[in-house]
Amino acid sequence: MTEVLSDAARDAVLGPLFASGWNMVEGRDAIKKTFEFANFIEAFGWMTQAAIWAEKWNHHPEWSNVYKTVDVVLSTHDVGGLSALDAKLARKMDVLAGQG
Amino acid sequence: MTEVLSDAARDAVLGPLFASGWNMVEGRDAIKKTFEFANFIEAFGWMTQAAIWAEKWNHHPEWSNVYKTVDVVLSTHDVGGLSALDAKLARKMDVLAGQG
């Protein structure tokens, strides 16, 4: 069952994500990152790959796209904060963007 | 060449879009609409179709997605406001969503 990350797990799980450009969202137990690509095809192509993983894992991002930029916010609504699923999807997004 | 919609063209072009759920963005010469789908697959599938049209026409939306909801803003950066391209993409998005 999905649970909010424990205090102990946070350092281990979030540390590497902060190192790769993720940050906490102010006022929410959520993480965010801005991905920049070469152009719209690269940006939306990356979104498409991430979307299929998100659906496969039944864990979906909040994200917005303007041309070659994609802003992502991850949190787990069911538990009201960050869970291991957010870290898993964040890592996958990094890998898909060549930043993993 | 793309130009800002003239006052005369606005009524003819924007009227039907307002009737199908588009609205002006406050403080910008831009239009917005929220599209709701049955689930994430439908929402992102629609985005994918719209993305390919956007790239084909070299005219891209500002949009955000949370699960089955997609918020779209259209404006033409090159001309600093609404152009015929925005109306064309808005109509295509409506048709792709079965709202055309």
PDB file of C-alpha atoms in Angstrom:
ATOM      1  CA  MET A   1       0.000   0.000   0.000  1.00  0.00           C
ATOM      2  CA  THR A   2       1.202   3.491  -0.792  1.00  0.00           C
ATOM      3  CA  GLU A   3       2.153   5.601   2.238  1.00  0.00           C
ATOM      4  CA  VAL A   4       3.662   9.024   2.795  1.00  0.00           C
ATOM      5  CA  LEU A   5       7.457   8.823   2.878  1.00  0.00           C
ATOM      6  CA  SER A   6       8.746   8.483   6.425  1.00  0.00           C
ATOM      7  CA  ASP A   7      11.248  11.011   7.773  1.00  0.00           C
ATOM      8  CA  ALA A   8      13.952   8.373   7.547  1.00  0.00           C
ATOM      9  CA  ALA A   9      13.117   7.521   3.949  1.00  0.00           C
ATOM     10  CA  ARG A  10      13.015  11.149   2.827  1.00  0.00           C
ATOM     11  CA  ASP A  11      16.732  11.798   3.016  1.00  0.00           C
ATOM     12  CA  ALA A  12      17.616   8.616   1.200  1.00  0.00           C
ATOM     13  CA  VAL A  13      14.932   8.945  -1.457  1.00  0.00           C
ATOM     14  CA  LEU A  14      14.777  12.694  -2.019  1.00  0.00           C
ATOM     15  CA  GLY A  15      18.483  13.483  -1.694  1.00  0.00           C
ATOM     16  CA  PRO A  16      19.419  12.078  -5.107  1.00  0.00           C
ATOM     17  CA  LEU A  17      16.396  13.777  -6.684  1.00  0.00           C
ATOM     18  CA  PHE A  18      17.356  17.168  -5.259  1.00  0.00           C
ATOM     19  CA  ALA A  19      20.823  16.556  -6.692  1.00  0.00           C
ATOM     20  CA  SER A  20      19.328  16.063 -10.160  1.00  0.00           C
ATOM     21  CA  GLY A  21      17.302  19.283 -10.131  1.00  0.00           C
ATOM     22  CA  TRP A  22      14.103  18.429  -8.272  1.00  0.00           C
ATOM     23  CA  ASN A  23      12.938  20.836  -5.569  1.00  0.00           C
ATOM     24  CA  MET A  24      10.204  20.929  -2.955  1.00  0.00           C
ATOM     25  CA  VAL A  25       7.063  22.837  -3.908  1.00  0.00           C
ATOM     26  CA  GLU A  26       6.473  25.685  -1.462  1.00  0.00           C
ATOM     27  CA  GLY A  27       3.509  25.014   0.792  1.00  0.00           C
ATOM     28  CA  ARG A  28       2.930  21.447  -0.419  1.00  0.00           C
ATOM     29  CA  ASP A  29       4.460  18.055   0.215  1.00  0.00           C
ATOM     30  CA  ALA A  30       5.335  17.747  -3.459  1.00  0.00           C
ATOM     31  CA  ILE A  31       8.400  17.946  -5.699  1.00  0.00           C
ATOM     32  CA  LYS A  32       8.849  19.888  -8.924  1.00  0.00           C
ATOM     33  CA  LYS A  33      11.303  20.107 -11.787  1.00  0.00           C
ATOM     34  CA  THR A  34      11.532  22.019 -15.044  1.00  0.00           C
ATOM     35  CA  PHE A  35      12.715  19.995 -18.038  1.00  0.00           C
ATOM     36  CA  GLU A  36      14.092  21.797 -21.098  1.00  0.00           C
ATOM     37  CA  PHE A  37      14.387  20.109 -24.480  1.00  0.00           C
ATOM     38  CA  ALA A  38      15.706  21.051 -27.895  1.00  0.00           C
ATOM     39  CA  ASN A  39      12.267  21.699 -29.363  1.00  0.00           C
ATOM     40  CA  PHE A  40       8.571  20.766 -29.123  1.00  0.00           C
ATOM     41  CA  ILE A  41       8.994  17.339 -30.713  1.00  0.00           C
ATOM     42  CA  GLU A  42      11.598  16.390 -28.110  1.00  0.00           C
ATOM     43  CA  ALA A  43       9.542  17.860 -25.269  1.00  0.00           C
ATOM     44  CA  PHE A  44       6.265  16.210 -26.215  1.00  0.00           C
ATOM     45  CA  GLY A  45       8.020  12.978 -27.158  1.00  0.00           C
ATOM     46  CA  TRP A  46       9.436  12.846 -23.648  1.00  0.00           C
ATOM     47  CA  MET A  47       6.009  13.603 -22.194  1.00  0.00           C
ATOM     48  CA  THR A  48       4.546  10.749 -24.215  1.00  0.00           C
ATOM     49  CA  GLN A  49       7.054   8.264 -22.844  1.00  0.00           C
ATOM     50  CA  ALA A  50       6.521   9.544 -19.304  1.00  0.00           C
ATOM     51  CA  ALA A  51       2.739   9.415 -19.798  1.00  0.00           C
ATOM     52  CA  ILE A  52       2.826   5.727 -20.680  1.00  0.00           C
ATOM     53  CA  TRP A  53       4.922   4.928 -17.610  1.00  0.00           C
ATOM     54  CA  ALA A  54       2.587   7.056 -15.482  1.00  0.00           C
ATOM     55  CA  GLU A  55      -0.447   5.157 -16.734  1.00  0.00           C
ATOM     56  CA  LYS A  56       1.288   1.791 -16.342  1.00  0.00           C
ATOM     57  CA  TRP A  57       2.041   2.638 -12.696  1.00  0.00           C
ATOM     58  CA  ASN A  58      -1.318   4.389 -12.225  1.00  0.00           C
ATOM     59  CA  HIS A  59       0.497   7.415 -10.876  1.00  0.00           C
ATOM     60  CA  HIS A  60       0.115  10.614 -12.853  1.00  0.00           C
ATOM     61  CA  PRO A  61       2.002  13.905 -12.847  1.00  0.00           C
ATOM     62  CA  GLU A  62       0.696  17.447 -12.755  1.00  0.00           C
ATOM     63  CA  TRP A  63       2.514  19.021 -15.667  1.00  0.00           C
ATOM     64  CA  SER A  64       2.460  21.900 -18.076  1.00  0.00           C
ATOM     65  CA  ASN A  65       4.150  22.431 -21.397  1.00  0.00           C
ATOM     66  CA  VAL A  66       5.065  25.546 -23.352  1.00  0.00           C
ATOM     67  CA  TYR A  67       6.967  24.698 -26.531  1.00  0.00           C
ATOM     68  CA  LYS A  68      10.224  23.064 -25.409  1.00  0.00           C
ATOM     69  CA  THR A  69       9.703  23.425 -21.651  1.00  0.00           C
ATOM     70  CA  VAL A  70       7.848  21.010 -19.365  1.00  0.00           C
ATOM     71  CA  ASP A  71       7.144  21.839 -15.710  1.00  0.00           C
ATOM     72  CA  VAL A  72       6.370  18.788 -13.582  1.00  0.00           C
ATOM     73  CA  VAL A  73       4.900  18.513 -10.076  1.00  0.00           C
ATOM     74  CA  LEU A  74       4.692  15.141  -8.358  1.00  0.00           C
ATOM     75  CA  SER A  75       2.717  14.254  -5.251  1.00  0.00           C
ATOM     76  CA  THR A  76       0.442  11.400  -4.208  1.00  0.00           C
ATOM     77  CA  HIS A  77      -3.096  12.654  -3.763  1.00  0.00           C
ATOM     78  CA  ASP A  78      -4.314   9.482  -2.080  1.00  0.00           C
ATOM     79  CA  VAL A  79      -1.923   9.954   0.828  1.00  0.00           C
ATOM     80  CA  GLY A  80      -1.748  13.759   0.802  1.00  0.00           C
ATOM     81  CA  GLY A  81       1.982  13.979   0.198  1.00  0.00           C
ATOM     82  CA  LEU A  82       5.094  12.407  -1.238  1.00  0.00           C
ATOM     83  CA  SER A  83       5.267   8.641  -1.526  1.00  0.00           C
ATOM     84  CA  ALA A  84       7.702   6.168  -3.017  1.00  0.00           C
ATOM     85  CA  LEU A  85       5.676   6.347  -6.247  1.00  0.00           C
ATOM     86  CA  ASP A  86       6.651   9.990  -6.721  1.00  0.00           C
ATOM     87  CA  ALA A  87      10.318   9.159  -6.352  1.00  0.00           C
ATOM     88  CA  LYS A  88       9.926   6.255  -8.794  1.00  0.00           C
ATOM     89  CA  LEU A  89       8.260   8.435 -11.428  1.00  0.00           C
ATOM     90  CA  ALA A  90      10.745  11.271 -10.864  1.00  0.00           C
ATOM     91  CA  ARG A  91      13.662   8.912 -11.442  1.00  0.00           C
ATOM     92  CA  LYS A  92      12.015   7.524 -14.574  1.00  0.00           C
ATOM     93  CA  MET A  93      11.459  11.054 -15.910  1.00  0.00           C
ATOM     94  CA  ASP A  94      15.122  11.867 -15.315  1.00  0.00           C
ATOM     95  CA  VAL A  95      16.254   8.714 -17.100  1.00  0.00           C
ATOM     96  CA  LEU A  96      13.927   9.362 -20.049  1.00  0.00           C
ATOM     97  CA  ALA A  97      15.362  12.889 -20.301  1.00  0.00           C
ATOM     98  CA  GLY A  98      18.934  11.619 -20.220  1.00  0.00           C
ATOM     99  CA  GLN A  99      19.403  13.106 -16.745  1.00  0.00           C
ATOM    100  CA  GLY A 100      19.212   9.862 -14.773  1.00  0.00           C
TER     101      GLY A 100
ATOM    102  CA  MET B   1       1.996  36.373 -42.735  1.00  0.00           C
ATOM    103  CA  THR B   2       0.450  35.967 -39.326  1.00  0.00           C
ATOM    104  CA  GLU B   3      -1.141  39.102 -37.890  1.00  0.00           C
ATOM    105  CA  VAL B   4      -3.178  39.989 -34.822  1.00  0.00           C
ATOM    106  CA  LEU B   5      -6.879  39.491 -35.494  1.00  0.00           C
ATOM    107  CA  SER B   6      -8.521  42.712 -36.597  1.00  0.00           C
ATOM    108  CA  ASP B   7     -11.495  44.054 -34.674  1.00  0.00           C
ATOM    109  CA  ALA B   8     -13.748  43.038 -37.526  1.00  0.00           C
ATOM    110  CA  ALA B   9     -12.384  39.507 -37.647  1.00  0.00           C
ATOM    111  CA  ARG B  10     -12.665  39.001 -33.882  1.00  0.00           C
ATOM    112  CA  ASP B  11     -16.435  38.748 -33.737  1.00  0.00           C
ATOM    113  CA  ALA B  12     -16.619  36.343 -36.646  1.00  0.00           C
ATOM    114  CA  VAL B  13     -13.715  34.190 -35.542  1.00  0.00           C
ATOM    115  CA  LEU B  14     -14.029  34.253 -31.769  1.00  0.00           C
ATOM    116  CA  GLY B  15     -17.824  34.155 -31.481  1.00  0.00           C
ATOM    117  CA  PRO B  16     -18.128  30.465 -32.383  1.00  0.00           C
ATOM    118  CA  LEU B  17     -15.202  29.628 -30.082  1.00  0.00           C
ATOM    119  CA  PHE B  18     -16.815  31.421 -27.133  1.00  0.00           C
ATOM    120  CA  ALA B  19     -19.957  29.410 -27.895  1.00  0.00           C
ATOM    121  CA  SER B  20     -17.993  26.169 -27.598  1.00  0.00           C
ATOM    122  CA  GLY B  21     -16.477  26.995 -24.221  1.00  0.00           C
ATOM    123  CA  TRP B  22     -13.437  29.134 -24.988  1.00  0.00           C
ATOM    124  CA  ASN B  23     -12.954  32.321 -22.971  1.00  0.00           C
ATOM    125  CA  MET B  24     -10.602  35.275 -22.994  1.00  0.00           C
ATOM    126  CA  VAL B  25      -7.672  35.098 -20.584  1.00  0.00           C
ATOM    127  CA  GLU B  26      -7.802  38.007 -18.145  1.00  0.00           C
ATOM    128  CA  GLY B  27      -5.074  40.546 -18.841  1.00  0.00           C
ATOM    129  CA  ARG B  28      -3.849  38.892 -22.037  1.00  0.00           C
ATOM    130  CA  ASP B  29      -4.925  38.763 -25.660  1.00  0.00           C
ATOM    131  CA  ALA B  30      -5.304  34.989 -25.433  1.00  0.00           C
ATOM    132  CA  ILE B  31      -8.061  32.394 -25.216  1.00  0.00           C
ATOM    133  CA  LYS B  32      -8.393  29.477 -22.805  1.00  0.00           C
ATOM    134  CA  LYS B  33     -10.499  26.364 -22.392  1.00  0.00           C
ATOM    135  CA  THR B  34     -10.585  23.447 -19.985  1.00  0.00           C
ATOM    136  CA  PHE B  35     -11.104  20.044 -21.593  1.00  0.00           C
ATOM    137  CA  GLU B  36     -12.351  17.143 -19.474  1.00  0.00           C
ATOM    138  CA  PHE B  37     -11.983  13.524 -20.557  1.00  0.00           C
ATOM    139  CA  ALA B  38     -12.998  10.133 -19.199  1.00  0.00           C
ATOM    140  CA  ASN B  39      -9.533   9.285 -17.905  1.00  0.00           C
ATOM    141  CA  PHE B  40      -5.819   9.913 -18.396  1.00  0.00           C
ATOM    142  CA  ILE B  41      -5.538   7.767 -21.521  1.00  0.00           C
ATOM    143  CA  GLU B  42      -8.269   9.786 -23.221  1.00  0.00           C
ATOM    144  CA  ALA B  43      -6.811  13.086 -22.028  1.00  0.00           C
ATOM    145  CA  PHE B  44      -3.245  12.374 -23.080  1.00  0.00           C
ATOM    146  CA  GLY B  45      -4.392  10.697 -26.289  1.00  0.00           C
ATOM    147  CA  TRP B  46      -6.180  13.896 -27.201  1.00  0.00           C
ATOM    148  CA  MET B  47      -3.093  15.933 -26.297  1.00  0.00           C
ATOM    149  CA  THR B  48      -1.014  13.731 -28.568  1.00  0.00           C
ATOM    150  CA  GLN B  49      -3.278  14.314 -31.535  1.00  0.00           C
ATOM    151  CA  ALA B  50      -3.365  18.052 -30.838  1.00  0.00           C
ATOM    152  CA  ALA B  51       0.428  18.098 -30.415  1.00  0.00           C
ATOM    153  CA  ILE B  52       0.977  16.653 -33.870  1.00  0.00           C
ATOM    154  CA  TRP B  53      -1.338  19.228 -35.444  1.00  0.00           C
ATOM    155  CA  ALA B  54       0.391  21.968 -33.449  1.00  0.00           C
ATOM    156  CA  GLU B  55       3.788  20.892 -34.718  1.00  0.00           C
ATOM    157  CA  LYS B  56       2.512  20.502 -38.282  1.00  0.00           C
ATOM    158  CA  TRP B  57       1.218  24.084 -38.174  1.00  0.00           C
ATOM    159  CA  ASN B  58       4.207  25.299 -36.155  1.00  0.00           C
ATOM    160  CA  HIS B  59       1.836  26.831 -33.643  1.00  0.00           C
ATOM    161  CA  HIS B  60       1.994  25.438 -30.134  1.00  0.00           C
ATOM    162  CA  PRO B  61      -0.336  25.691 -27.148  1.00  0.00           C
ATOM    163  CA  GLU B  62       0.428  26.530 -23.544  1.00  0.00           C
ATOM    164  CA  TRP B  63      -1.238  23.671 -21.719  1.00  0.00           C
ATOM    165  CA  SER B  64      -1.303  21.779 -18.467  1.00  0.00           C
ATOM    166  CA  ASN B  65      -2.631  18.361 -17.581  1.00  0.00           C
ATOM    167  CA  VAL B  66      -3.754  16.821 -14.308  1.00  0.00           C
ATOM    168  CA  TYR B  67      -5.100  13.303 -14.815  1.00  0.00           C
ATOM    169  CA  LYS B  68      -8.203  13.675 -17.004  1.00  0.00           C
ATOM    170  CA  THR B  69      -8.206  17.474 -17.241  1.00  0.00           C
ATOM    171  CA  VAL B  70      -6.312  19.602 -19.772  1.00  0.00           C
ATOM    172  CA  ASP B  71      -6.184  23.401 -19.518  1.00  0.00           C
ATOM    173  CA  VAL B  72      -5.247  25.116 -22.766  1.00  0.00           C
ATOM    174  CA  VAL B  73      -4.180  28.700 -23.477  1.00  0.00           C
ATOM    175  CA  LEU B  74      -3.697  29.882 -27.038  1.00  0.00           C
ATOM    176  CA  SER B  75      -2.018  33.069 -28.213  1.00  0.00           C
ATOM    177  CA  THR B  76       0.507  33.974 -30.895  1.00  0.00           C
ATOM    178  CA  HIS B  77       3.753  35.113 -29.319  1.00  0.00           C
ATOM    179  CA  ASP B  78       5.192  36.436 -32.572  1.00  0.00           C
ATOM    180  CA  VAL B  79       2.413  38.998 -32.908  1.00  0.00           C
ATOM    181  CA  GLY B  80       1.702  39.542 -29.202  1.00  0.00           C
ATOM    182  CA  GLY B  81      -1.918  38.473 -29.338  1.00  0.00           C
ATOM    183  CA  LEU B  82      -4.591  36.366 -30.999  1.00  0.00           C
ATOM    184  CA  SER B  83      -4.173  35.463 -34.652  1.00  0.00           C
ATOM    185  CA  ALA B  84      -6.039  33.268 -37.103  1.00  0.00           C
ATOM    186  CA  LEU B  85      -3.669  30.434 -36.129  1.00  0.00           C
ATOM    187  CA  ASP B  86      -5.090  30.407 -32.610  1.00  0.00           C
ATOM    188  CA  ALA B  87      -8.623  30.104 -33.921  1.00  0.00           C
ATOM    189  CA  LYS B  88      -7.542  27.320 -36.289  1.00  0.00           C
ATOM    190  CA  LEU B  89      -5.871  25.333 -33.497  1.00  0.00           C
ATOM    191  CA  ALA B  90      -8.792  25.964 -31.119  1.00  0.00           C
ATOM    192  CA  ARG B  91     -11.251  24.607 -33.676  1.00  0.00           C
ATOM    193  CA  LYS B  92      -9.058  21.564 -34.291  1.00  0.00           C
ATOM    194  CA  MET B  93      -8.850  20.891 -30.555  1.00  0.00           C
ATOM    195  CA  ASP B  94     -12.644  21.083 -30.303  1.00  0.00           C
ATOM    196  CA  VAL B  95     -13.086  18.681 -33.202  1.00  0.00           C
ATOM    197  CA  LEU B  96     -10.532  16.239 -31.775  1.00  0.00           C
ATOM    198  CA  ALA B  97     -12.419  16.331 -28.452  1.00  0.00           C
ATOM    199  CA  GLY B  98     -15.757  15.710 -30.160  1.00  0.00           C
ATOM    200  CA  GLN B  99     -16.840  19.250 -29.369  1.00  0.00           C
ATOM    201  CA  GLY B 100     -16.474  20.696 -32.848  1.00  0.00           C
TER     202      GLY B 100
END
